[in-house]
Coordinates of C-alpha atoms and ligand atoms in Angstrom, one line a residue:
X1005 CA 111.4 28.6 -10.8
X1006 CA 112.0 26.3 -14.5
X1007 CA 114.9 24.6 -15.2
X1008 CA 115.3 23.8 -18.8
X1009 CA 117.3 20.5 -18.1
X1010 CA 114.5 19.2 -15.7
X1011 CA 111.6 20.7 -17.6
X1012 CA 112.8 18.5 -21.2
X1013 CA 112.1 14.9 -21.3
X1014 CA 113.8 14.7 -24.4
X1015 CA 117.6 15.4 -23.3
X1016 CA 116.9 14.1 -20.4
X1017 CA 115.7 11.0 -21.9
X1018 CA 119.3 11.3 -23.9
X1019 CA 121.1 11.9 -21.1
X1020 CA 120.0 8.5 -19.5
X1021 CA 120.6 6.0 -22.7
X1022 CA 123.3 7.1 -24.5
X1023 CA 126.3 5.1 -24.4
X1024 CA 128.9 7.6 -24.1
X1025 CA 131.5 5.7 -21.7
X1026 CA 134.1 6.2 -24.6
X1027 CA 133.4 9.4 -25.1
X1028 CA 134.5 9.8 -21.1
X1029 CA 137.2 7.7 -21.6
X1030 CA 139.0 9.4 -24.4
X1031 CA 138.5 12.9 -22.8
X1032 CA 139.5 11.7 -19.5
X1033 CA 142.3 10.1 -21.4
X1034 CA 141.7 6.8 -18.7
X1035 CA 141.4 9.4 -15.3
X1036 CA 144.5 10.9 -16.0
X1037 CA 143.1 13.8 -13.7
X1038 CA 142.0 12.1 -11.0
X1039 CA 143.6 13.6 -7.7
X1040 CA 145.2 16.4 -9.5
X1041 CA 142.1 18.5 -9.5
X1042 CA 139.2 18.6 -6.8
X1043 CA 136.4 18.2 -9.7
X1044 CA 138.1 15.7 -12.0
X1045 CA 136.2 12.2 -11.9
X1046 CA 137.4 9.6 -10.6
X1047 CA 135.6 7.2 -13.1
X1048 CA 132.9 7.0 -15.6
X1049 CA 129.6 7.1 -13.4
X1050 CA 131.4 9.9 -11.4
X1051 CA 132.2 11.8 -15.1
X1052 CA 128.2 11.2 -15.8
X1053 CA 127.0 12.5 -12.7
X1054 CA 128.9 16.0 -12.7
X1055 CA 127.6 16.4 -16.0
X1056 CA 124.1 16.1 -15.2
X1057 CA 124.9 18.3 -11.8
X1058 CA 126.4 21.1 -14.1
X1059 CA 123.9 20.9 -16.4
X1060 CA 121.6 21.3 -14.0
X1061 CA 123.0 24.8 -12.7
X1062 CA 123.1 25.7 -16.4
X1063 CA 119.6 24.7 -17.0
X1064 CA 118.7 26.8 -14.1
X1065 CA 120.4 29.5 -15.0
X1066 CA 118.6 29.7 -18.3
X1067 CA 115.4 28.8 -16.7
X1068 CA 115.0 31.7 -13.9
X1069 CA 117.2 34.4 -15.0
X1070 CA 118.0 34.4 -19.3
X1071 CA 115.0 33.0 -20.6
X1072 CA 112.6 35.5 -18.0
X1073 CA 114.9 38.4 -19.6
X1074 CA 115.1 37.8 -23.4
X1075 CA 112.4 39.9 -24.4
X1076 CA 113.5 42.8 -23.1
X1077 CA 117.2 41.8 -24.1
X1078 CA 115.6 42.1 -27.6
X1079 CA 114.3 45.5 -26.5
X1080 CA 117.1 46.6 -25.6
X1081 CA 119.8 45.7 -27.9
X1082 CA 123.4 46.9 -28.0
X1083 CA 124.9 50.2 -27.9
X1084 CA 128.0 51.4 -28.8
X1085 CA 129.5 54.4 -26.8
X1086 CA 132.1 55.8 -27.3
X1087 CA 133.6 53.1 -29.0
X1088 CA 132.7 50.3 -26.6
X1089 CA 129.7 47.8 -26.5
X1090 CA 126.8 48.3 -24.4
X1091 CA 125.4 44.5 -23.6
X1092 CA 121.5 45.3 -22.5
X1093 CA 121.5 44.7 -18.6
X1094 CA 119.9 41.0 -19.3
X1095 CA 123.2 39.6 -21.3
X1096 CA 125.4 41.8 -18.6
X1097 CA 123.8 39.7 -15.7
X1098 CA 123.7 36.4 -17.0
X1099 CA 127.6 36.7 -18.1
X1100 CA 128.0 37.8 -14.6
X1101 CA 126.0 34.2 -13.7
X1102 CA 127.9 32.3 -15.8
X1103 CA 131.5 33.6 -15.0
X1104 CA 130.7 32.8 -11.4
X1105 CA 129.3 29.4 -12.1
X1106 CA 132.6 29.0 -13.5
X1107 CA 130.9 28.0 -16.7
X1108 CA 133.0 29.7 -18.9
X1109 CA 135.9 27.2 -20.0
X1110 CA 133.1 24.6 -20.4
X1111 CA 135.6 22.3 -22.8
X1112 CA 138.2 23.3 -21.5
X1113 CA 141.3 21.8 -19.7
X1114 CA 141.5 21.9 -15.9
X1115 CA 144.7 23.0 -16.3
X1116 CA 143.4 26.3 -17.5
X1117 CA 140.4 26.3 -15.4
X1118 CA 138.3 24.4 -17.6
X1119 CA 135.9 21.8 -16.7
X1120 CA 136.8 19.6 -19.8
X1121 CA 133.4 18.6 -20.9
X1122 CA 133.4 16.7 -23.9
X1123 CA 131.4 18.3 -27.1
X1124 CA 128.5 16.5 -26.5
X1125 CA 127.6 18.3 -23.2
X1126 CA 128.6 21.7 -24.2
X1127 CA 125.8 20.5 -27.0
X1128 CA 123.4 20.2 -24.2
X1129 CA 124.4 23.4 -22.4
X1130 CA 124.8 25.4 -26.1
X1131 CA 120.8 24.2 -26.6
X1132 CA 119.5 25.4 -23.5
X1133 CA 121.4 28.8 -23.7
X1134 CA 119.8 29.0 -26.7
X1135 CA 116.1 28.2 -25.9
X1136 CA 116.5 30.2 -23.1
X1137 CA 117.6 33.5 -25.2
X1138 CA 118.5 33.2 -29.2
X1139 CA 121.0 35.9 -29.2
X1140 CA 123.5 34.9 -26.4
X1141 CA 126.0 33.9 -27.9
X1142 CA 128.8 34.7 -25.8
X1143 CA 128.9 31.2 -24.0
X1144 CA 129.1 28.6 -27.2
X1145 CA 131.5 31.3 -29.0
X1146 CA 133.8 31.4 -26.3
X1147 CA 134.0 27.4 -26.4
X1148 CA 134.7 27.4 -29.9
X1149 CA 137.7 30.0 -29.4
X1150 CA 139.2 28.8 -26.8
X1151 CA 139.0 25.1 -28.0
X1152 CA 140.9 26.1 -31.0
X1153 CA 143.5 27.8 -28.9
X1154 CA 143.7 25.0 -26.8
X1155 CA 144.2 22.7 -29.9
X1156 CA 146.3 24.8 -32.3
X1157 CA 148.3 27.6 -30.1
X1158 CA 151.5 26.6 -28.3
X1159 CA 152.3 26.1 -25.0
X1160 CA 152.8 29.7 -23.9
X1161 CA 150.2 30.9 -25.5
X1162 CA 147.7 28.7 -23.7
X1163 CA 148.9 29.7 -20.4
X1164 CA 148.3 33.1 -21.7
X1165 CA 145.0 33.2 -22.9
X1166 CA 142.9 30.5 -21.7
X1167 CA 142.9 30.8 -18.2
X1168 CA 141.3 34.3 -18.3
X1169 CA 138.4 33.1 -20.8
X1170 CA 138.0 30.1 -18.5
X1171 CA 137.2 32.6 -15.3
X1172 CA 135.2 34.8 -18.4
X1173 CA 137.5 37.3 -17.3
X1174 CA 137.9 37.4 -21.3
X1175 CA 134.9 37.5 -24.2
X1176 CA 136.3 36.1 -27.5
X1177 CA 135.7 36.6 -31.1
X1178 CA 136.0 35.0 -34.7
X1179 CA 137.0 37.6 -36.9
X1180 CA 137.0 36.1 -40.5
X1181 CA 134.2 38.1 -43.0
X1182 CA 135.2 40.9 -44.8
X1183 CA 133.5 42.6 -47.0
X1184 CA 134.2 40.8 -50.4
X1185 CA 135.0 37.3 -47.9
X1186 CA 131.8 35.8 -46.8
X1187 CA 131.2 32.4 -47.8
X1188 CA 134.3 32.9 -49.9
X1189 CA 136.9 32.9 -47.4
X1190 CA 139.8 32.3 -50.0
X1191 CA 139.5 35.9 -51.1
X1192 CA 140.4 37.3 -47.1
X1193 CA 142.5 40.5 -47.7
X1194 CA 143.2 41.7 -44.6
X1195 CA 147.2 41.7 -44.4
X1196 CA 148.8 40.5 -41.4
X1197 CA 152.9 41.6 -42.0
X1198 CA 156.0 41.6 -39.5
X1199 CA 158.3 44.4 -38.5
X1200 CA 162.3 44.0 -38.3
X1201 CA 161.9 42.3 -34.7
X1202 CA 159.5 40.0 -36.0
X1203 CA 156.4 41.5 -34.5
X1204 CA 153.1 40.7 -36.1
X1205 CA 150.2 43.5 -37.3
X1206 CA 146.8 43.4 -38.5
X1207 CA 145.9 46.2 -41.2
X1208 CA 142.4 46.0 -42.6
X1209 CA 138.8 45.8 -42.2
X1210 CA 136.5 43.1 -40.7
X1211 CA 132.7 43.1 -40.8
X1212 CA 130.0 41.0 -39.2
X1213 CA 132.1 40.0 -36.4
X1214 CA 129.9 38.7 -33.1
X1215 CA 131.1 39.8 -29.7
X1216 CA 133.8 42.0 -31.7
X1217 CA 134.1 43.8 -28.6
X1218 CA 135.7 40.7 -27.1
X1219 CA 139.2 40.8 -25.5
X1220 CA 140.5 38.1 -27.5
X1221 CA 140.1 37.3 -31.6
X1222 CA 140.9 35.0 -33.9
X1223 CA 141.7 36.9 -36.9
X1224 CA 142.0 35.1 -40.2
X1225 CA 144.7 37.8 -42.6
X1226 CA 146.9 37.5 -45.2
X1227 CA 150.4 36.7 -43.9
X1228 CA 151.9 35.3 -47.7
X1229 CA 152.3 36.9 -51.0
X1230 CA 150.0 33.8 -52.2
X1231 CA 146.4 33.8 -53.4
X1232 CA 143.4 32.0 -51.9
X1233 CA 143.4 30.4 -49.0
X1234 CA 147.7 29.1 -49.1
X1235 CA 148.2 32.9 -48.4
X1236 CA 146.2 33.0 -44.8
X1237 CA 147.3 32.5 -41.3
X1238 CA 145.4 32.5 -38.0
X1239 CA 146.3 34.9 -35.1
X1240 CA 145.9 35.5 -31.8
X1241 CA 144.8 39.3 -31.3
X1242 CA 144.1 40.8 -27.9
X1243 CA 142.4 43.8 -27.8
X1244 CA 144.1 47.4 -27.9
X1245 CA 143.7 51.1 -29.4
X1246 CA 144.7 50.1 -32.4
X1247 CA 141.5 48.3 -33.4
X1248 CA 138.1 50.2 -33.7
X1249 CA 134.5 49.4 -33.5
X1250 CA 133.7 51.7 -36.4
X1251 CA 130.0 50.2 -36.1
X1252 CA 127.2 48.0 -35.4
X1253 CA 125.0 46.3 -37.4
X1254 CA 121.3 47.3 -37.3
X1255 CA 119.7 43.5 -37.3
X1256 CA 116.6 41.6 -38.0
X1257 CA 117.3 39.6 -35.2
X1258 CA 119.7 38.2 -32.3
X1259 CA 119.5 41.8 -30.8
X1260 CA 121.8 41.2 -27.9
X1261 CA 124.4 40.1 -29.9
X1262 CA 126.8 42.5 -30.8
X1263 CA 127.6 42.2 -34.6
X1264 CA 130.9 44.3 -35.1
X1265 CA 132.4 46.4 -38.3
X1266 CA 136.0 46.5 -37.0
X1267 CA 139.1 48.8 -38.3
X1268 CA 142.2 47.0 -37.6
X1269 CA 145.2 50.1 -37.6
X1270 CA 148.4 48.2 -37.3
X1271 CA 147.1 46.3 -34.5
X1272 CA 150.2 44.0 -33.1
X1273 CA 149.3 40.3 -32.3
X1274 CA 150.8 36.6 -32.4
X1275 CA 150.9 33.9 -35.2
X1276 CA 149.0 31.0 -34.2
X1277 CA 150.3 27.6 -35.2
X1278 CA 152.4 27.7 -38.4
X1279 CA 152.2 30.3 -41.5
X1280 CA 149.6 29.2 -44.5
X1281 CA 147.1 26.6 -42.8
X1282 CA 145.5 29.3 -41.3
X1283 CA 141.9 28.7 -43.3
X1284 CA 142.7 25.0 -44.1
X1285 CA 143.2 23.6 -41.2
X1286 CA 143.0 26.0 -38.1
X1287 CA 139.6 28.4 -39.4
X1288 CA 138.4 24.9 -41.0
X1289 CA 138.5 23.7 -37.1
X1290 CA 136.6 26.7 -35.9
X1291 CA 134.0 27.0 -38.1
X1292 CA 133.0 23.2 -37.7
X1293 CA 133.1 23.4 -34.1
X1294 CA 130.8 26.6 -34.4
X1295 CA 128.8 24.7 -36.7
X1296 CA 128.1 22.1 -34.0
X1297 CA 127.1 25.3 -31.8
X1298 CA 124.8 27.0 -34.4
X1299 CA 123.1 22.9 -34.7
X1300 CA 122.6 23.6 -31.0
X1301 CA 121.4 26.9 -31.3
X1302 CA 118.7 25.7 -33.9
X1303 CA 117.5 22.9 -31.4
X1304 CA 117.2 25.4 -29.1
X1305 CA 115.6 28.4 -30.7
X1306 CA 112.9 25.4 -32.3
X1307 CA 112.3 23.6 -28.9
X1308 CA 111.3 27.5 -27.7
X1309 CA 108.8 28.5 -30.6
X1310 CA 107.5 25.1 -30.1
X1311 CA 106.6 25.6 -26.5
X1312 CA 105.3 28.7 -27.3
X1313 CA 102.8 27.9 -30.0
X1314 CA 101.6 24.2 -27.9
X1315 CA 100.7 26.5 -24.9
X1316 CA 98.8 28.8 -27.3
X1317 CA 97.4 26.2 -28.9
X1318 CA 96.1 24.4 -25.9
X1319 CA 94.5 27.3 -25.0
X1320 CA 93.0 29.6 -27.7
X1321 CA 89.6 28.4 -28.6
X1322 CA 87.9 28.7 -32.3
X1323 CA 84.7 27.6 -33.4
X1324 CA 83.5 26.3 -29.8
X1325 CA 87.2 24.2 -29.1
X1326 CA 90.8 24.5 -28.6
X1327 CA 92.6 25.2 -32.1
X1328 CA 94.6 22.1 -30.9
X1329 CA 91.7 19.2 -31.5
X1330 CA 92.0 20.6 -35.3
X1331 CA 93.3 18.8 -37.4
X1332 CA 96.1 20.9 -39.8
X1333 CA 96.9 22.2 -36.4
X1334 CA 97.7 18.9 -34.6
X1335 CA 99.6 18.3 -37.4
X1336 CA 101.5 21.2 -37.3
X1337 CA 102.3 21.1 -34.0
X1338 CA 103.4 16.8 -34.3
X1339 CA 105.8 17.8 -37.1
X1340 CA 107.7 20.4 -35.4
X1341 CA 108.3 18.4 -31.9
X1342 CA 109.2 15.3 -34.3
X1343 CA 111.5 17.7 -36.2
X1344 CA 112.8 18.9 -33.4
X1345 CA 114.2 15.6 -32.0
X1346 CA 115.1 14.6 -35.1
X1347 CA 117.5 17.4 -35.2
X1348 CA 118.1 16.7 -31.5
X1349 CA 119.3 12.9 -32.0
X1350 CA 121.2 14.0 -35.2
X1351 CA 123.0 16.9 -32.9
X1352 CA 123.9 14.3 -30.8
X1353 CA 125.1 11.5 -32.3
X1354 CA 127.8 14.1 -34.3
X1355 CA 128.6 15.7 -31.1
X1356 CA 129.7 12.3 -30.1
X1357 CA 131.3 11.6 -33.4
X1358 CA 133.1 14.7 -33.1
X1359 CA 134.1 14.0 -29.2
X1360 CA 135.5 10.6 -30.2
X1361 CA 137.7 12.2 -33.5
X1362 CA 139.1 15.1 -31.3
X1363 CA 139.7 12.2 -28.3
X1364 CA 142.0 9.5 -30.9
X1365 CA 143.5 12.6 -32.4
X1366 CA 144.3 13.6 -28.4
X1367 CA 145.3 10.2 -27.4
X1368 CA 147.7 10.3 -30.5
X1369 CA 149.6 13.4 -30.0
X1370 CA 150.2 12.9 -25.9
X1371 CA 151.2 9.0 -27.1
X1372 CA 152.9 8.8 -30.3
X1373 CA 153.7 5.3 -29.8
X1374 CA 149.7 4.7 -30.2
X1375 CA 149.4 6.7 -33.4
X1376 CA 149.8 4.0 -35.8
X1377 CA 147.6 1.4 -34.0
X1378 CA 145.0 4.7 -34.0
X1379 CA 145.6 5.5 -37.7
X1380 CA 142.2 4.1 -39.4
X1381 CA 139.5 4.3 -36.7
X1382 CA 140.6 8.2 -36.4
X1383 CA 140.5 8.2 -40.3
X1384 CA 136.9 6.8 -40.1
X1385 CA 135.7 9.5 -37.0
X1386 CA 137.6 12.6 -39.2
X1387 CA 135.7 11.7 -42.7
X1388 CA 132.3 10.8 -40.7
X1389 CA 132.5 14.1 -38.7
X1390 CA 133.5 15.5 -41.8
X1391 CA 129.9 14.5 -43.1
X1392 CA 127.9 14.5 -40.2
X1393 CA 128.6 18.5 -38.7
X1394 CA 127.6 20.2 -41.5
X1395 CA 124.6 17.7 -42.5
X1396 CA 123.6 18.9 -38.8
X1397 CA 123.8 22.3 -39.1
X1398 CA 122.2 22.3 -42.7
X1399 CA 119.5 20.7 -40.8
X1400 CA 119.0 21.7 -37.5
X1401 CA 118.7 25.7 -38.9
X1402 CA 116.1 25.1 -41.9
X1403 CA 114.4 22.7 -39.3
X1404 CA 114.2 25.7 -37.1
X1405 CA 113.3 28.4 -39.2
X1406 CA 110.1 25.9 -40.2
X1407 CA 109.4 25.8 -36.9
X1408 CA 109.5 29.5 -35.3
X1409 CA 107.3 30.2 -38.8
X1410 CA 104.9 27.5 -37.9
X1411 CA 104.8 28.6 -34.4
X1412 CA 103.6 32.4 -35.8
X1413 CA 101.4 30.5 -37.6
X1414 CA 99.7 28.4 -34.7
X1415 CA 99.2 32.0 -33.7
X1416 CA 97.6 33.6 -36.1
X1417 CA 97.5 37.2 -35.7
X1418 CA 99.1 37.3 -32.0
X1419 CA 102.0 35.4 -33.6
X1420 CA 102.9 38.6 -35.4
X1421 CA 102.6 41.1 -32.2
X1422 CA 105.6 42.0 -30.8
X1423 CA 104.3 41.4 -27.6
X1424 CA 104.9 37.3 -28.1
X1425 CA 107.6 36.0 -27.9
X1426 CA 107.2 33.7 -31.5
X1427 CA 108.3 36.8 -33.7
X1428 CA 111.5 37.1 -31.7
X1429 CA 112.0 33.4 -32.4
X1430 CA 112.0 33.7 -35.9
X1431 CA 113.9 36.6 -36.3
X1432 CA 116.8 35.2 -34.0
X1433 CA 115.4 31.5 -35.9
X1434 CA 116.8 33.6 -39.2
X1435 CA 120.5 34.0 -39.2
X1436 CA 121.0 30.2 -38.6
X1437 CA 120.7 29.1 -41.9
X1438 CA 123.4 31.7 -42.5
X1439 CA 126.5 32.3 -40.5
X1440 CA 128.9 30.0 -39.9
X1441 CA 128.4 29.3 -43.8
X1442 CA 124.6 29.2 -45.3
X1443 CA 122.8 26.3 -45.6
X1444 CA 123.9 25.9 -49.4
X1445 CA 127.6 26.2 -47.9
X1446 CA 127.1 23.1 -46.1
X1447 CA 125.1 21.1 -48.8
X1448 CA 128.8 21.7 -50.6
X1449 CA 130.8 20.7 -47.2
X1450 CA 128.2 17.7 -47.2
X1451 CA 127.5 16.4 -50.6
X1452 CA 130.9 14.6 -51.4
X1453 CA 130.4 12.4 -48.8
X1454 CA 127.0 11.5 -49.6
X1455 CA 128.5 10.9 -53.1
X1456 CA 131.6 9.1 -52.1
X1457 CA 130.4 6.5 -49.7
X1458 CA 130.6 7.6 -46.4
X1459 CA 127.1 8.1 -45.8
X1460 CA 126.4 4.7 -47.0
X1461 CA 129.1 3.2 -45.2
X1462 CA 127.4 5.1 -41.9
X1463 CA 123.8 3.4 -43.1
X1464 CA 125.1 0.3 -43.7
X1465 CA 126.4 0.3 -40.3
X1466 CA 123.8 1.2 -38.6
X1467 CA 121.6 -1.3 -40.7
X1468 CA 123.3 -4.0 -38.8
X1469 CA 121.7 -3.3 -35.8
X1470 CA 118.6 -4.9 -34.2
X1471 CA 115.5 -2.7 -35.0
X1472 CA 113.1 -5.7 -34.9
X1473 CA 111.2 -3.7 -32.0
X1474 CA 110.0 -1.4 -35.3
X1475 CA 108.2 -3.9 -37.1
X1476 CA 107.1 -3.6 -40.4
X1477 CA 108.4 0.1 -40.2
X1478 CA 112.1 -1.0 -40.6
X1479 CA 111.4 -1.9 -44.2
X1480 CA 110.1 1.6 -45.3
X1481 CA 113.5 2.6 -44.2
X1482 CA 115.9 -0.3 -46.1
X1483 CA 113.0 0.7 -48.6
X1484 CA 114.4 4.7 -48.5
X1485 CA 118.2 3.8 -48.1
X1486 CA 118.2 1.5 -51.3
X1487 CA 116.4 4.9 -52.8
X1488 CA 119.2 7.2 -51.6
X1489 CA 121.9 4.4 -53.5
X1490 CA 120.1 4.6 -56.3
X1491 CA 119.9 8.6 -56.5
X1492 CA 123.4 8.7 -55.3
X1493 CA 124.9 6.3 -58.5
X1494 CA 122.6 8.3 -61.1
X1495 CA 124.0 10.9 -60.2
X1496 CA 127.5 9.9 -60.1
X1497 CA 127.4 8.0 -63.2
X1498 CA 126.7 11.5 -65.2
X1499 CA 130.3 12.4 -64.9
X1500 CA 129.0 16.1 -65.1
X1501 CA 129.7 18.8 -62.1
X1502 CA 126.7 21.0 -62.6
X1503 CA 124.0 18.1 -63.0
X1504 CA 126.1 16.5 -59.0
X1505 CA 125.4 20.4 -58.0
X1506 CA 121.8 20.6 -58.7
X1507 CA 121.0 17.2 -57.2
X1508 CA 123.6 18.0 -54.0
X1509 CA 121.0 19.0 -51.9
X1510 CA 118.3 16.7 -52.7
X1511 CA 121.2 13.9 -52.1
X1512 CA 121.8 15.3 -48.8
X1513 CA 118.1 15.8 -47.5
X1514 CA 117.8 11.9 -48.3
X1515 CA 120.8 11.0 -46.8
X1516 CA 120.0 13.0 -43.8
X1517 CA 116.6 11.4 -43.4
X1518 CA 117.9 8.1 -43.6
X1519 CA 120.3 8.7 -40.8
X1520 CA 117.6 10.2 -38.9
X1521 CA 115.5 7.3 -39.0
X1522 CA 118.4 5.2 -38.1
X1523 CA 118.9 6.7 -35.1
X1524 CA 115.3 7.1 -34.2
X1525 CA 114.8 4.1 -34.2
X1526 CA 117.7 3.2 -31.9
X1527 CA 116.5 5.6 -29.7
X1528 CA 113.0 3.7 -30.0
X1529 CA 114.2 0.7 -28.3
X1530 CA 113.5 2.3 -24.7
X1531 CA 110.2 4.4 -25.3
X1532 CA 107.0 3.1 -26.7
X1533 CA 106.8 7.0 -27.0
X1534 CA 109.8 7.1 -29.3
X1535 CA 108.6 4.4 -31.3
X1536 CA 105.7 6.3 -32.0
X1537 CA 107.9 9.4 -32.4
X1538 CA 109.8 7.3 -35.1
X1539 CA 107.6 6.0 -37.2
X1540 CA 106.0 9.4 -37.6
X1541 CA 109.3 10.7 -39.0
X1542 CA 109.8 7.6 -40.6
X1543 CA 106.7 8.3 -43.0
X1544 CA 107.5 11.8 -44.2
X1545 CA 111.3 11.0 -43.9
X1546 CA 110.3 7.7 -47.0
X1547 CA 107.8 10.2 -48.8
X1548 CA 110.9 12.8 -49.0
X1549 CA 113.2 10.0 -50.0
X1550 CA 110.9 8.8 -52.6
X1551 CA 110.0 12.5 -53.6
X1552 CA 113.6 13.6 -54.5
X1553 CA 114.3 10.2 -56.0
X1554 CA 111.5 10.8 -58.6
X1555 CA 112.8 13.9 -59.0
X1556 CA 116.3 12.7 -60.0
X1557 CA 115.4 9.6 -61.7
X1558 CA 112.1 10.9 -63.9
X1559 CA 113.1 14.5 -64.1
X1560 CA 114.7 15.9 -66.8
X1561 CA 116.7 18.6 -65.0
X1562 CA 115.0 21.4 -67.3
X1563 CA 115.8 24.0 -64.7
X1564 CA 119.4 23.7 -66.4
X1565 CA 118.7 24.3 -69.7
X1566 CA 115.6 26.8 -69.3
X1567 CA 117.0 28.7 -66.1
X1568 CA 118.5 31.4 -68.2
X1569 CA 115.9 32.3 -70.2
X1570 CA 113.4 32.7 -67.2
X1571 CA 115.5 34.5 -64.7
X1572 CA 118.5 35.7 -67.3
Ligands
FAD148 C1 124.5 38.4 -37.4 C2 125.4 37.9 -38.1 C3 127.0 37.9 -37.1 C4 128.2 36.9 -37.7 N1 128.8 36.4 -36.8 C5 130.4 36.7 -37.6 C6 131.2 36.3 -36.9 O1 131.0 36.1 -35.7 N2 132.5 35.9 -37.5 C7 132.6 36.3 -39.4 O2 133.7 36.1 -39.3 N3 131.6 36.5 -39.3 C8 130.4 36.5 -38.8 N4 129.8 36.5 -39.9 C9 129.3 36.3 -41.4 C10 128.9 35.3 -41.6 O3 129.4 34.3 -41.5 C11 128.7 35.5 -43.5 O4 127.2 36.7 -43.6 C12 128.4 34.4 -43.8 O5 129.5 32.8 -44.1 C13 127.4 34.0 -45.8 O6 128.6 35.4 -46.1 P1 128.1 36.3 -47.1 O7 127.3 37.2 -46.0 O8 129.1 37.3 -47.6 O9 127.1 36.0 -48.1 P2 127.2 35.4 -49.4 O10 129.1 34.7 -49.4 O11 128.2 36.8 -50.5 O12 126.6 34.4 -49.9 C14 125.3 35.1 -50.8 C15 124.1 33.7 -51.0 O13 125.0 33.4 -52.1 C16 125.0 31.9 -51.8 N5 126.4 31.7 -52.4 C17 127.8 31.9 -51.7 N6 128.9 30.6 -52.7 C18 128.5 30.4 -53.2 C19 128.7 28.5 -53.4 N7 130.0 28.4 -53.4 N8 127.1 27.6 -53.8 C20 126.4 27.8 -53.5 N9 126.0 29.1 -53.2 C21 126.8 30.2 -52.4 C22 125.0 31.7 -50.5 O14 124.4 30.4 -50.2 C23 124.0 32.8 -50.5 O15 123.1 32.7 -50.9 C24 128.1 37.0 -39.6 C25 127.0 37.4 -40.1 C26 125.5 37.9 -39.5 C27 124.8 38.2 -40.5

């Protein structure tokens, strides 16, 4: 009997120590559902108790049912039979368990049948699910799609679509990408048009659509006679015979997840929200929500790979001793563990920021009389979410790939063999830094927050807290932050877009390492072990920051002059 909550000391640590009272009060709108719904909490402690109980159920399903079937799901894969997707047996079974346990509406309001849990709890649940099987995207994706409908659709549409998403009777998909529009979503061409009665229809092709077989789709389509993002609107599509699944992709990893090519043949649909705001507002919101989900996926897959590697290293003997007593092996294992914990603390902090932002926006909507009072705080949390969301997606997904890579290395030749789980984790990890925007696109999204002062504001705010428990280590972090500020100043002062683009990844990596350092020093207040974890992270973070600072300050950016002579 394995429970992926109970066996994960780091998640339990965060659940015990994180300060989420504000998140709960905002999410529960001062406990407005109290007495109206059987499971609505009466107060903060009651809410925390209910989060833990539900996460335990998720942990049990993950440990006892999903993880033991993941290898078989990977082998079996998905099939397209007579135009319909067939999931692997294990995926279908666990989907059924999630539905029966009322978990599919995790994040949605109770009035539609949801649990009304904050994003933070969804992230923890998603991480456990992804540790069990990196291809089981049905749970996380459904939350993102349903939440987008909840945020932007009309009440009539919400009543029509959300209850069946909550019960799991309907699956769902996010339908954005086209052959000529991947990172460049403003280039989306699939056409949406209206007939005389005002009914909308979709016509064209979408590709790479996860769960494209789901009954409900959010489709980005060109409804206006305008180029670029302003011509795009968002539509809710309910599966019918006017949409054909043309093929399933044959992929490197996440074999249990169907990636569909869809042909819309004048398929009827409904406009969601306002025309022309499909990409700039609704899809961006959906993608940011999904980016956090992929951050959780990455932490979960990394956790799975680390555990395999640690177990193997403790059992495998070479030269008369177990390999985890050898410096290069235990350095790899320690780095893996520290980088996962750095990813997790950043993930949870980001989810908390997103919860507060969403809570404030909801409060301002429900109580317009409070909107003016909440305005400056909403602006602050929007900025923070705009910085941290792509930052955690970039960090966690690159980290997950490195952890999965090292997990194979620790297994030696065995790691290359199909019968061991680490090669599956490495294949599954590989998609995380590609979909929902590649790492390069996350850097594009995060770097303005680093160069325009949002990161500095956050770091300076963190720096006000008491870290006396960290001794000399705090000085390293403070030195690192000054190095970041100097590097930002240098890049900004060049006033050259190409030069800024060239250094943007370096600046985002520096800011990420420093923000994580502060978060880990915070965590260290509660445990000696966490202090050691923070010290290890900070030692490596400092040298990364110094390395990048040196490259920016002392380098001559020769790449920009010479790249054409080399690759042209
Ligand atoms: C398994 C899988 C599942 C998917 N699921 C979904 C889904 O459910 N719904 C959906 O709509 N889409 C989905 N996608 C699509 C996915 O989001 C895109 O593949 C991804 O955003 C990248 O787009 P692209 O493949 O067209 O690559 P491209 O945009 O062609 O990018 C190619 C390379 O160019 C780089 N690049 C492009 N633009 C820039 C830039 N401005 N700055 C720096 N570098 C740049 C990229 O980083 C990348 O390295 C899925 C894809 C896969 C593989």
